[in-house]
Amino acid sequence: MAVVQNVLEPATVRAHFPALDQRVHGHPLIYLDSAATAQRPNAVLDAVRDFYERDNANVHRGLYELSRRATESFEAAREVVARFVGAAEPAELVWTRGTTEAINLVALTWGWANLREGDEIVVTMLEHHSNLVPWQLVAQRTGAKLRRVDIDDEGRLRLDQLDELLGERTRLVAVGHVSNALGTINPVREIVERAKAVGAKVLVDGAQGAPHHKVDVQALGCDFYALSGHKMGAPMGIGALWARRELLEEMPPWQGGGEMIETVELEHSTWAAVPHKFEAGTPNVAGAVGMAAAAEYIESLGYDAIAAHERALVRYGLERLSAVEGLRLFGPEDPEERTAVFSFALEGVHPHDVATILDAEGIAVRAGHHCTQPLMRRLGVPATTRASCWVYNTTDELDRLAEGLEAARRIFA
Ligand code: PMP
């Protein structure tokens, strides 16, 4: 039983993830970098292996058994992931390589078709480069302008400023569901309501949302939701864009090639129906199968149990890390407003040195700007060290982290 009375049973959950069972530099691995990429459960590894062992063939148009099975698995995976995010129908789910590609798809299709000189795109100080640079590129080419919502000192979005920025020129609000750098959970539903009041579309970067929360795109009311498989236990190189059908219908295709066409002449072509119009070339079928297995695995643990586990880690981590001398924690103080991502600076020790010292103890954390350079500038630091948790992490591991940090301080003191 992985879940007992709606609480994750750590030993059982950990046993689902074979990569966790190893020693690094002579110590048991403590993996605290799930915001960069999560480890994979057996359910996903088995699904991918089964696909390659039994059903491997190219999808669509194949008239033989293996191709039929591969196509069925691919489209069944779409159904699962569409349901996982609350889509009205599977056709609203476009497979992509991940969040980055999903956002670029929207920028290069919806953005190019709809943005004009003087239009405004509102982003936030918390955005990952993936939800900023594609908008810069489209703004440079269309004459649209980027506006940005700042954060307060705890790394929460300044909704008062959002209200000032929103207006008749706003065409799009692009906002992350959860900040990868600080763990801040953004009030997306509220942001959508305010954006809709001025007729703007809303794109949600859900890379850090889907692994932690039940995503319900209809309840959120957004127009686009982007997610990455590898942050939720699926293989790398697969992800998805959800968008409302009428938007997908209106959007022009972006990449041309096989799969995305209906008829092809020398000078022009007509397009396949959505979502295939956006899926040129051979897709990552095993990745899609793996992402569906990851979605089902998360659902089997249950969101209530995941949330309870995560809240316990947040509370414990905030308290334990605050007790480390010289450690400055970034992000919201209220555990309800954040996920179990701990971004910090350790006085007198460079973040890269912190990560290297921890690595010697078998503790994997990330040091750097976390693809959020504007945010780092806003915080007044070149980089932070970040420890990020998922369903398999334990409070014991956070103790080991804190002890490692105390040792690092002693080395540099
Ligand atoms: N947005 C956020 C908030 C992220 O954390 C990440 C991954 N670090 C991305 C976007 C990009 O995701 P991917 O690299 O899977 O495309």
CSV table of N, CA, C and O and ligand atoms in Angstrom, one decimal, residues 35-36 98-101 128 130 178 180 205 207-208 228 230-231, ligand 1:
chain,number,residue,atom,x,y,z
A,35,ALA,N,12.5,19.4,-9.3
A,35,ALA,CA,12.0,20.5,-10.1
A,35,ALA,C,12.7,20.6,-11.5
A,35,ALA,O,12.1,21.1,-12.4
A,36,ALA,N,13.9,20.0,-11.5
A,36,ALA,CA,14.6,20.0,-12.8
A,36,ALA,C,14.1,18.8,-13.6
A,36,ALA,O,13.8,18.9,-14.8
A,98,GLY,N,7.7,19.0,-24.8
A,98,GLY,CA,7.7,19.5,-23.4
A,98,GLY,C,7.0,20.8,-23.3
A,98,GLY,O,6.4,21.3,-24.3
A,99,THR,N,7.2,21.5,-22.1
A,99,THR,CA,6.6,22.8,-21.9
A,99,THR,C,7.2,23.8,-22.9
A,99,THR,O,6.5,24.6,-23.4
A,100,THR,N,8.5,23.8,-23.1
A,100,THR,CA,9.2,24.8,-23.9
A,100,THR,C,8.6,24.7,-25.3
A,100,THR,O,8.2,25.8,-25.9
A,101,GLU,N,8.4,23.5,-25.9
A,101,GLU,CA,7.9,23.4,-27.2
A,101,GLU,C,6.4,23.8,-27.2
A,101,GLU,O,6.0,24.5,-28.2
A,128,HIS,N,9.9,31.3,-15.9
A,128,HIS,CA,11.0,30.5,-16.5
A,128,HIS,C,11.3,31.1,-17.8
A,128,HIS,O,10.4,31.6,-18.5
A,130,SER,N,11.5,29.8,-20.5
A,130,SER,CA,10.6,29.2,-21.5
A,130,SER,C,9.3,30.0,-21.7
A,130,SER,O,8.6,29.8,-22.7
A,178,VAL,N,3.3,27.2,-11.0
A,178,VAL,CA,4.1,27.2,-9.8
A,178,VAL,C,5.5,27.6,-10.2
A,178,VAL,O,6.0,27.2,-11.2
A,180,ASN,N,9.3,27.5,-10.5
A,180,ASN,CA,10.3,26.5,-10.4
A,180,ASN,C,11.5,27.0,-9.4
A,180,ASN,O,12.1,26.2,-8.8
A,205,ASP,N,1.9,28.2,-17.8
A,205,ASP,CA,3.1,27.3,-17.8
A,205,ASP,C,2.9,26.3,-16.7
A,205,ASP,O,3.2,26.7,-15.5
A,207,ALA,N,4.5,23.4,-16.1
A,207,ALA,CA,5.6,22.5,-15.9
A,207,ALA,C,5.8,22.0,-14.5
A,207,ALA,O,6.0,20.9,-14.2
A,208,GLN,N,5.6,23.0,-13.5
A,208,GLN,CA,5.7,22.7,-12.1
A,208,GLN,C,4.4,22.5,-11.4
A,208,GLN,O,4.3,22.3,-10.2
A,228,SER,N,5.2,19.3,-19.0
A,228,SER,CA,6.3,18.4,-19.4
A,228,SER,C,6.2,17.1,-18.7
A,228,SER,O,6.0,17.0,-17.5
A,230,HIS,N,8.6,14.9,-18.2
A,230,HIS,CA,9.7,14.5,-17.3
A,230,HIS,C,9.7,15.1,-15.9
A,230,HIS,O,10.4,14.6,-15.0
A,231,LYS,N,8.8,16.1,-15.7
A,231,LYS,CA,8.7,16.6,-14.3
A,231,LYS,C,7.7,15.8,-13.5
A,231,LYS,O,7.5,16.1,-12.3
B,1,PMP,N1,8.6,26.2,-17.1
B,1,PMP,C1,9.0,25.9,-15.8
B,1,PMP,C2,8.4,26.6,-14.7
B,1,PMP,C3,10.0,24.9,-15.7
B,1,PMP,O1,10.4,24.6,-14.4
B,1,PMP,C4,10.6,24.3,-16.8
B,1,PMP,C5,11.7,23.3,-16.6
B,1,PMP,N2,12.7,23.6,-15.7
B,1,PMP,C6,10.2,24.7,-18.0
B,1,PMP,C7,9.2,25.6,-18.1
B,1,PMP,C8,10.7,24.1,-19.3
B,1,PMP,O2,10.3,22.7,-19.4
B,1,PMP,P1,11.0,21.8,-20.4
B,1,PMP,O3,12.5,21.9,-20.3
B,1,PMP,O4,10.5,20.4,-20.0
B,1,PMP,O5,10.5,22.2,-21.8
